[in-house]
Tab-separated table of C-alpha atoms and ligand atoms in Angstrom:
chain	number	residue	atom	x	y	z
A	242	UNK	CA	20.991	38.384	-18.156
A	243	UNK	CA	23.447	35.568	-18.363
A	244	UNK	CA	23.420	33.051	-20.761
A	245	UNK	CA	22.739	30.486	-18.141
A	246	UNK	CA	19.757	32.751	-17.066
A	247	UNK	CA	19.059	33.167	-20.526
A	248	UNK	CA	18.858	29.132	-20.987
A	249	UNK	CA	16.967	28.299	-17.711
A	250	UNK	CA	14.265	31.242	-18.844
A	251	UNK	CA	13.565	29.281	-21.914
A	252	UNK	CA	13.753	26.159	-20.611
A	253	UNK	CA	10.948	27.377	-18.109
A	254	UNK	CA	8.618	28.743	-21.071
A	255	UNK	CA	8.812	25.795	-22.861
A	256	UNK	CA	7.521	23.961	-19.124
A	257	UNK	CA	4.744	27.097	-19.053
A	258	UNK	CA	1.834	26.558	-17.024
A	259	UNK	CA	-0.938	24.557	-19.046
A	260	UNK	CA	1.459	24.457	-22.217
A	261	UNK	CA	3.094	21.896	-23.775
A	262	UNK	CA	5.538	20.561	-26.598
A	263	UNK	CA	4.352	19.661	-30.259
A	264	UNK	CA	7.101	16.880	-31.709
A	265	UNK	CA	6.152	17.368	-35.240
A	266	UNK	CA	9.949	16.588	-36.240
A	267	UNK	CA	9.365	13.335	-37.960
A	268	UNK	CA	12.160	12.424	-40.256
A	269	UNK	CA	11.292	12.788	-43.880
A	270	UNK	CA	11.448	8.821	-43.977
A	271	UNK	CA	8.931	8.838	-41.000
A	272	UNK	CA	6.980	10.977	-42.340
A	273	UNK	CA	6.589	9.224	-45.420
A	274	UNK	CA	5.382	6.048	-43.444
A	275	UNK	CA	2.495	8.198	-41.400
A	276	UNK	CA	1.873	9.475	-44.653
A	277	UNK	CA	1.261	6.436	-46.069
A	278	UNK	CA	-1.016	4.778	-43.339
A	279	UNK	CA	-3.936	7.332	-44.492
A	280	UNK	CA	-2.534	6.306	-48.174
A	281	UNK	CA	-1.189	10.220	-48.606
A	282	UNK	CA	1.566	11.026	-51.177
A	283	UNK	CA	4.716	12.258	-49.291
A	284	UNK	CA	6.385	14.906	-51.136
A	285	UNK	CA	8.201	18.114	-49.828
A	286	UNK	CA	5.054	20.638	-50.743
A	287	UNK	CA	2.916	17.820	-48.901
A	288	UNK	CA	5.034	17.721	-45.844
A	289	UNK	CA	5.213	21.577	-45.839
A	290	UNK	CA	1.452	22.577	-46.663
A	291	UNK	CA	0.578	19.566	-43.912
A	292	UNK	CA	3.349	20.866	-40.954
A	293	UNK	CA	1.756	24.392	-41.896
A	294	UNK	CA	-1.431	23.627	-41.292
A	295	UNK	CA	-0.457	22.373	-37.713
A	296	UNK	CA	1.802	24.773	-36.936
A	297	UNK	CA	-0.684	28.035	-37.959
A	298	UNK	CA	-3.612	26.351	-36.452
A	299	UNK	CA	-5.142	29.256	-34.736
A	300	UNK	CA	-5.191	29.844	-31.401
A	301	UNK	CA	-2.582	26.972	-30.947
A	302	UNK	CA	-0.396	28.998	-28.670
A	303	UNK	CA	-3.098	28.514	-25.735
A	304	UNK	CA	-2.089	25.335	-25.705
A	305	UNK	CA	1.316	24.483	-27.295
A	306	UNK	CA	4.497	26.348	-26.037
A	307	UNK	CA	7.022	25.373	-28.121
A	308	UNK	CA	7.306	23.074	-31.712
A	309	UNK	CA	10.178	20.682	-32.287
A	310	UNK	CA	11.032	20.728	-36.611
A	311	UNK	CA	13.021	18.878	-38.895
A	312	UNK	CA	15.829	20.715	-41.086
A	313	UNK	CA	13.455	20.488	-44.062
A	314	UNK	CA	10.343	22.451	-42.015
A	315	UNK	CA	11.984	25.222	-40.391
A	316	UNK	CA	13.911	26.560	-44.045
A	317	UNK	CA	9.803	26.504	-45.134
A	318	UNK	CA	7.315	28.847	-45.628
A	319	UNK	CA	3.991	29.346	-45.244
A	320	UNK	CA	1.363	29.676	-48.975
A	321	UNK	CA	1.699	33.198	-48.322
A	322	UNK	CA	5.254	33.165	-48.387
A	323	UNK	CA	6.087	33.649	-44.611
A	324	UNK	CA	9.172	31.771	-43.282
A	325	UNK	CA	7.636	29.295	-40.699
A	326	UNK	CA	9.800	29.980	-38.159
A	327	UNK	CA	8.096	33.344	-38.241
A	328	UNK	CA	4.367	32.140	-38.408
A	329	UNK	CA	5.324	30.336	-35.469
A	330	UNK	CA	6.715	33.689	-33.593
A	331	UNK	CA	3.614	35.454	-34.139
A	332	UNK	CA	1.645	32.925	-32.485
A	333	UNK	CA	4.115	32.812	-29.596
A	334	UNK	CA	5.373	29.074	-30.000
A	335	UNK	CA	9.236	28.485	-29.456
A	336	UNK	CA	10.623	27.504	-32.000
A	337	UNK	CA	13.162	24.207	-31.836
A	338	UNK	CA	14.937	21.734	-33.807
A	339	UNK	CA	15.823	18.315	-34.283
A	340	UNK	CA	19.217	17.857	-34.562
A	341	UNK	CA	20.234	14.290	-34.411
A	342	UNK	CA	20.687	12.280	-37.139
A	343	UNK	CA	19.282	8.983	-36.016
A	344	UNK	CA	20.021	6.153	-34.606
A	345	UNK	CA	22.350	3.291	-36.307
A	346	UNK	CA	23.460	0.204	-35.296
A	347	UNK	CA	26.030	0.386	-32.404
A	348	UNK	CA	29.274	-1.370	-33.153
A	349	UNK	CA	29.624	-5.369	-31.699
A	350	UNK	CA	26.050	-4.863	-30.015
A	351	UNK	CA	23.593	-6.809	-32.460
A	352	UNK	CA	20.095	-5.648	-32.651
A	353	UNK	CA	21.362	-2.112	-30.188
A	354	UNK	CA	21.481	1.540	-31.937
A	355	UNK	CA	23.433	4.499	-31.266
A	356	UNK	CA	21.796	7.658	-31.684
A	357	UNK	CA	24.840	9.593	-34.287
A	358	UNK	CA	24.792	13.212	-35.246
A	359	UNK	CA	27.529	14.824	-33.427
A	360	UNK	CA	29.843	15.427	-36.302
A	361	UNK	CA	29.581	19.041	-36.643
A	362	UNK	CA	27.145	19.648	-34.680
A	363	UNK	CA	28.557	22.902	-33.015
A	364	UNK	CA	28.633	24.617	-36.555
A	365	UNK	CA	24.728	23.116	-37.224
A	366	UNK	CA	23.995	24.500	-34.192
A	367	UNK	CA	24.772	27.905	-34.333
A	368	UNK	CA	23.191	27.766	-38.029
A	369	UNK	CA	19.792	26.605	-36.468
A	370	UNK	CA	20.532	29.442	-33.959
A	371	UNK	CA	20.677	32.101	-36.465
A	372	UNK	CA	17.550	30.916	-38.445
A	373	UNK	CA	15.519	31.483	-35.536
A	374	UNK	CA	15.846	28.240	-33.186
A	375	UNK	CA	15.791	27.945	-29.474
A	376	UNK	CA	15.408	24.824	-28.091
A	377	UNK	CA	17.169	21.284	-29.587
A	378	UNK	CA	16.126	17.994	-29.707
A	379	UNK	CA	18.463	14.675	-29.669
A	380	UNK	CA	16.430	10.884	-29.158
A	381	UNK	CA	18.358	7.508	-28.194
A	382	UNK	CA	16.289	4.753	-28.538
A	383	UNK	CA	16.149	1.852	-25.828
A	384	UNK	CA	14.957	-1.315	-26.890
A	385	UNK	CA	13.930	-3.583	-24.454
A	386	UNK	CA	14.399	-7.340	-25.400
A	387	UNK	CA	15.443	-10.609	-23.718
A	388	UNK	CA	19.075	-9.854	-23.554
A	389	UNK	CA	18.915	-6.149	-24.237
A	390	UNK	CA	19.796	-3.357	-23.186
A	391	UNK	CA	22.985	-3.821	-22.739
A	392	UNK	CA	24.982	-1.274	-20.190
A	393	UNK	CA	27.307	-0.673	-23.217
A	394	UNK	CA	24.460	0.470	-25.442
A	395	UNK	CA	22.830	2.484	-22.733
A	396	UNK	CA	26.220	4.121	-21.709
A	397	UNK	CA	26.949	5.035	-25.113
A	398	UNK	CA	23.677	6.544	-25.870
A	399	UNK	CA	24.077	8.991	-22.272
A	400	UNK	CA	27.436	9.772	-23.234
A	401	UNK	CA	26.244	11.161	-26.824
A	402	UNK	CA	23.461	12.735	-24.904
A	403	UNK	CA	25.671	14.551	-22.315
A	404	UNK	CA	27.882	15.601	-25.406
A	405	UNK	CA	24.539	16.973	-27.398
A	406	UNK	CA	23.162	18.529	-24.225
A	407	UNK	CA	26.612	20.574	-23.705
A	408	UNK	CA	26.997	21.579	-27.413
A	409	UNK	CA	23.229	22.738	-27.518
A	410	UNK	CA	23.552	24.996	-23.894
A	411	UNK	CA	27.010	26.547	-24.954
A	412	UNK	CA	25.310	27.234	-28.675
A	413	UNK	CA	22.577	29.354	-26.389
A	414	UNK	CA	20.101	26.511	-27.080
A	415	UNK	CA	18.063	24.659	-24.971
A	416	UNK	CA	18.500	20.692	-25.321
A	417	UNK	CA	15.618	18.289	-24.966
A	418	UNK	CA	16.755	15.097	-23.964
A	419	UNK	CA	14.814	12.663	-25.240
A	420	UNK	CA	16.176	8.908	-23.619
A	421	UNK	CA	13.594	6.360	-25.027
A	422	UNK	CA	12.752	3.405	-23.632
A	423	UNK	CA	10.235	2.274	-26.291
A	424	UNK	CA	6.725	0.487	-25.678
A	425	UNK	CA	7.326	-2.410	-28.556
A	426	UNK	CA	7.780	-6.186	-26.651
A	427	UNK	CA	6.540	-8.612	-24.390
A	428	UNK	CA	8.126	-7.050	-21.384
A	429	UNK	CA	5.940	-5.953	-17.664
A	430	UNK	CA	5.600	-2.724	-16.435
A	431	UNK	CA	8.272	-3.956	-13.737
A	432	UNK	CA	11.275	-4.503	-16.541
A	433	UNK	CA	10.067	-1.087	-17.955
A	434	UNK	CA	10.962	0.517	-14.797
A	435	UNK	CA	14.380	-1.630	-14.188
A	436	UNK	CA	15.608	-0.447	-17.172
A	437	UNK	CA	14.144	3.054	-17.347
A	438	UNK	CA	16.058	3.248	-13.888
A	439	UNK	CA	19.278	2.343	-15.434
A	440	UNK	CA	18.982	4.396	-18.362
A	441	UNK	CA	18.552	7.587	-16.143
A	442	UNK	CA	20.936	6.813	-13.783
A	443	UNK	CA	23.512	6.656	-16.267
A	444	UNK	CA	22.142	10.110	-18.209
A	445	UNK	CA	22.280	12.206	-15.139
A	446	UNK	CA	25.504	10.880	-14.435
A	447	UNK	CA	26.869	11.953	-17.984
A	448	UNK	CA	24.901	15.077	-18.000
A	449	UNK	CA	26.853	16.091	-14.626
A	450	UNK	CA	30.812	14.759	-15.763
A	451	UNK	CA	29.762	17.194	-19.302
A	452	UNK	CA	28.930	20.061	-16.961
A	453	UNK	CA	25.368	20.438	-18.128
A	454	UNK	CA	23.056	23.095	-16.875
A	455	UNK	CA	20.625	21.131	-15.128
A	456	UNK	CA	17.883	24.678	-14.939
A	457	UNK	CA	18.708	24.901	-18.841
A	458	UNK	CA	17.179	21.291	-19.912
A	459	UNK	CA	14.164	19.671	-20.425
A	460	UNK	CA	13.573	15.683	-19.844
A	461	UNK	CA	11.599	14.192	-22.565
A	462	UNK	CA	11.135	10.498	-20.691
A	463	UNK	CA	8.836	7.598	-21.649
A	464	UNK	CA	6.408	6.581	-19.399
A	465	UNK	CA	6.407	3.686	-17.303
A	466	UNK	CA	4.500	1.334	-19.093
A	467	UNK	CA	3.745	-2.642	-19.808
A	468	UNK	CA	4.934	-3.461	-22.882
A	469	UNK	CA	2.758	-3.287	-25.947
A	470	UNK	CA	2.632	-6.789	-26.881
A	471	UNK	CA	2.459	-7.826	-23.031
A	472	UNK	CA	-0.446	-9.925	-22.172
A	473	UNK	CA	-1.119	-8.082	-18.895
A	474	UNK	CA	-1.652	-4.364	-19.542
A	475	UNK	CA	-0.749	-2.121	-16.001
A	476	UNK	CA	-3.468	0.370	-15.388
A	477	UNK	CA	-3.338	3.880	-15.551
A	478	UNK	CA	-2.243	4.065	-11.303
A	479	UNK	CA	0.271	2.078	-11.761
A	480	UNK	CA	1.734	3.908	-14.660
A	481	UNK	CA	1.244	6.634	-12.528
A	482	UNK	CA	2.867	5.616	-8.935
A	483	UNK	CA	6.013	3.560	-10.641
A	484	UNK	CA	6.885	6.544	-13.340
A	485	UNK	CA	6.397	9.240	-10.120
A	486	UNK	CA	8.196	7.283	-7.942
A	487	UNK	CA	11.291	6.629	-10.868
A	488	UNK	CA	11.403	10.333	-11.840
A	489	UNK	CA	11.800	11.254	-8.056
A	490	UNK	CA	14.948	9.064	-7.883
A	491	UNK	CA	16.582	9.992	-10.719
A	492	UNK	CA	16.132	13.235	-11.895
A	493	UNK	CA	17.036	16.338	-9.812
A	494	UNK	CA	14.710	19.190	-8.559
A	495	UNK	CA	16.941	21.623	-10.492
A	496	UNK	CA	15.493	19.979	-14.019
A	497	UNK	CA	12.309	22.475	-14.404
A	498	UNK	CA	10.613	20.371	-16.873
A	499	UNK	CA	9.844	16.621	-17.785
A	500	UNK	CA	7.837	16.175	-21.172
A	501	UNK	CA	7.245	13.140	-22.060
A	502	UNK	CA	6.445	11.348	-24.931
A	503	UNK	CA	3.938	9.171	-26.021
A	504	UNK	CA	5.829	6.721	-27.697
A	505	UNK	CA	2.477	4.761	-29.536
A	506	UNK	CA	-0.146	5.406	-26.431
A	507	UNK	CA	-3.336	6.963	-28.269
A	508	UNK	CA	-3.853	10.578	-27.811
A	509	UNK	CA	-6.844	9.327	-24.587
A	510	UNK	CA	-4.722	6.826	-23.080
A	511	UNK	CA	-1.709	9.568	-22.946
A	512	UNK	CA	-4.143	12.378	-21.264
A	513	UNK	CA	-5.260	10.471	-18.719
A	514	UNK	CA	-1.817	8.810	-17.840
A	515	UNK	CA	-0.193	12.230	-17.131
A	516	UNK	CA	-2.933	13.630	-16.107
A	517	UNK	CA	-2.827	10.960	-12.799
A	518	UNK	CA	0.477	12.061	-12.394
A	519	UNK	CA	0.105	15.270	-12.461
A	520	UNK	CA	-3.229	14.987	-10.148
A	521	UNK	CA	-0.952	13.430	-7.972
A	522	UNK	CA	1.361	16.357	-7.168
A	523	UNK	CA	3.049	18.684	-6.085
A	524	UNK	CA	6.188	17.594	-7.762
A	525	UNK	CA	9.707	19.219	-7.982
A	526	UNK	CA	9.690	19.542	-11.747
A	527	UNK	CA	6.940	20.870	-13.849
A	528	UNK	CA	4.829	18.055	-15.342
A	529	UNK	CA	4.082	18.443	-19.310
A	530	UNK	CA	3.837	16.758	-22.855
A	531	UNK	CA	6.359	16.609	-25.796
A	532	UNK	CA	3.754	14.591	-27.851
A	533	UNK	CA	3.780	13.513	-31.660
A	534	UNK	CA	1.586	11.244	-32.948
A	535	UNK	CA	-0.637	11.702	-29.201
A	536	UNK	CA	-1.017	15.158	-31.180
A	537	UNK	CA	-1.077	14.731	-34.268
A	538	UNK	CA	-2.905	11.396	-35.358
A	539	UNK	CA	-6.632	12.631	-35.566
A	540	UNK	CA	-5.560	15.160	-37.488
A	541	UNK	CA	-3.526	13.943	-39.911
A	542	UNK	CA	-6.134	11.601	-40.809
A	543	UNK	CA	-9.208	14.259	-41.411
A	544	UNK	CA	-6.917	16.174	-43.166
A	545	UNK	CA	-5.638	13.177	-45.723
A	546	UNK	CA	-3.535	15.569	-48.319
A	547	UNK	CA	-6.289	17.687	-49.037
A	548	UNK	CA	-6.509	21.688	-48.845
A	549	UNK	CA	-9.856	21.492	-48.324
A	550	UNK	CA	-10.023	19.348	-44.895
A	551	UNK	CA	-6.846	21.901	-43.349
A	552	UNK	CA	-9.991	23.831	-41.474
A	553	UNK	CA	-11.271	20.351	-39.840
A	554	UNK	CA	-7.335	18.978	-39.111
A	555	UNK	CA	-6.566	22.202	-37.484
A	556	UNK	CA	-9.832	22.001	-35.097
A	557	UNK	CA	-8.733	17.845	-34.358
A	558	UNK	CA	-5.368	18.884	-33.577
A	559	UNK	CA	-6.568	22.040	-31.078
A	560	UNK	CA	-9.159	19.216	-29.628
A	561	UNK	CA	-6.085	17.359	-28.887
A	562	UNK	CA	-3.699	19.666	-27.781
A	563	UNK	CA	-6.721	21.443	-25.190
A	564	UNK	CA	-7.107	17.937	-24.010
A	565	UNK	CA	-3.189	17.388	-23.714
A	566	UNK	CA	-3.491	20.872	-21.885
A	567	UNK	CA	-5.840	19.976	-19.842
A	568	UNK	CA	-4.256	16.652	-18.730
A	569	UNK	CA	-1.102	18.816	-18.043
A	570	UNK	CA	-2.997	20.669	-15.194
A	571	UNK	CA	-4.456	17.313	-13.729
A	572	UNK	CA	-8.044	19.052	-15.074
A	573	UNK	CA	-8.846	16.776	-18.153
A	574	UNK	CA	-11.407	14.018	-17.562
A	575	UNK	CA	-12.014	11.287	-20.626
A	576	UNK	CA	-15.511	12.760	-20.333
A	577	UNK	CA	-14.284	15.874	-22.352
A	578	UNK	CA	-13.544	14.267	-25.422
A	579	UNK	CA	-16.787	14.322	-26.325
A	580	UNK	CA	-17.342	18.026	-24.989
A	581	UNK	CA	-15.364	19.376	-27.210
A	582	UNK	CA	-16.682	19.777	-30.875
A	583	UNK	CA	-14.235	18.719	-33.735
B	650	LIG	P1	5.618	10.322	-29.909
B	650	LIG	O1	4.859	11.167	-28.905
B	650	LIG	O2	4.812	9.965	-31.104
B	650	LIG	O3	6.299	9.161	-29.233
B	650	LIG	O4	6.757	11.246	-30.484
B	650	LIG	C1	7.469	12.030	-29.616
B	650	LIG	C2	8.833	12.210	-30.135
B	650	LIG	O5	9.255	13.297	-30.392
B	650	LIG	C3	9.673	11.026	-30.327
B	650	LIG	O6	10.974	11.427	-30.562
């Protein structure tokens, strides 16, 4: 095989059919705050034992196909002493890895970031490689806001992109890329999609001048939403028809998989809104989720730091990911939440 054919087959099993992406690659800082909600103490044996917990839930590889970590999770191991990375193997889940290093304020742009993390990134990369990874991660983050985005801060942010996505595919890896419009302000659903346009328009543009493998990528895209403070709230169709209709302009048939996020929609709200786009196909690209807290929310609340709830966690985070399965396939109706026992 080729290491392009080598790239587009992973990039294809992490797009399986009724599979999806666990993002459980929270910063140790972001961690620390979703720790805190539920009022549990953040510490590395607490981040490990609670990552393990997801990551070993059984029977998760029905459902999940692949598990984006931070650099502290995938040099852990398991109570038992297995290296994650291999837990994760036996159950069939890719492996991947985050490997930005956030985003900081972009230079003469007030209130814009920059997502960083290119210095040395070829060497990190082929470390992550020989630990075990496969697939990469890399997340700008759009803000919308009266005057902002600017095209400076949205070109800069695609360029870096185009520059991770190229490192990752010549390391053997396969990049998500992970362009985030975020849900936070007062903006419509029609400004989400005017700059959502923009800010694909330029990636694809960047990803083709860096000479990216379009087959060896997946598309982690927000949806089309109203914003979250927005009095009037779109409704599930419209999400639906303006995302569809977005996607189909901008990103090319040869992409085989869009994941996207769910960027603060509940784990319910985020079923049923890909599920209406997925109902709503055929579509060039395989259709799938690259959720984190959509995934992980119930769970991480039932389990609150204690050993004793991992049992219950595990069975609210398989409840989620069927029902993120399920919305993959366009089969999941908000009926089955209450099917399915916790
Ligand atoms: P959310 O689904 O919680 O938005 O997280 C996905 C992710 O990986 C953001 O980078």
């Amino acid at each position: 095989m080729t290491d392009e054919a080598k790239l587009a087959a992973t990039a294809e099993a992490m797009a399986a059919a009724g599979k999806g992406i666990l993002a459980v690659d929270e910063t140790s800082p972001t961690c620390t705050k979703r720790f805190n909600e539920f009022g549990i103490e953040s510490t590395e044996e607490s981040r490990r034992a609670y990552r393990e917990a997801l990551l070993t839930a059984p029977g998760a590889g029905d459902y999940i196909s692949g598990a984006i970590m931070f650099n502290e999770t995938i040099r852990q191991s398991t109570s038992d002493g297995r290296p994650l990375i291999d837990a994760l193997g036996a159950t069939s889940i890719l492996p991947g890895i985050k490997v930005d290093t956030g985003a900081r304020p972009l230079a003469k742009a007030p209130g814009e970031t920059v997502t960083e993390g290119l210095d040395n990134l070829r060497e990190r990369l082929d470390e992550y490689r020989e630990i075990g990874a496969r697939f990469t991660k890399w997340r700008a983050v759009i803000k919308i806001g009266r005057e902002t985005p600017s095209l400076y801060c949205i070109e800069a942010n695609a360029h870096a992109l185009g520059r991770y996505a190229a490192l990752a595919q010549e390391a053997g890896l396969v990049p998500i890329v992970e362009p985030e419009v975020l849900m936070s302000g007062e903006h419509d659903i029609e400004r989400c999609r005017e700059v959502t346009e923009e800010v694909l328009h330029s990636l694809f543009e960047q990803l083709a001048s860096q000479r990216c493998l379009l087959e060896g990528m997946i598309l982690k895209p927000n949806m089309i939403t109203s914003g979250s403070e927005c009095p009037v709230q779109a409704d599930t169709d419209d999400i639906a028809e303006l995302t569809l209709n977005t996607l189909r302009r901008h990103v090319p048939a040869a992409v085989p998989g869009i994941a996207f996020l769910s960027g603060g929609q509940t784990g319910e709200e985020a079923c049923k809104n890909l599920n209406a786009m997925v109902s709503r196909g055929p579509h060039p690209w395989e259709l799938t989720f690259s959720f984190g807290r959509a995934l992980q929310h119930p769970a991480l609340e039932i389990w609150g730091g204690k050993a004793g709830n991992v049992p219950a966690a595990q069975s609210a985070f398989l409840h989620r990911a069927r029902m993120s399965s399920a919305a993959r396939t366009g089969a999941y109706t908000p009926v089955m939440e209450d099917e399915s026992p916790l």
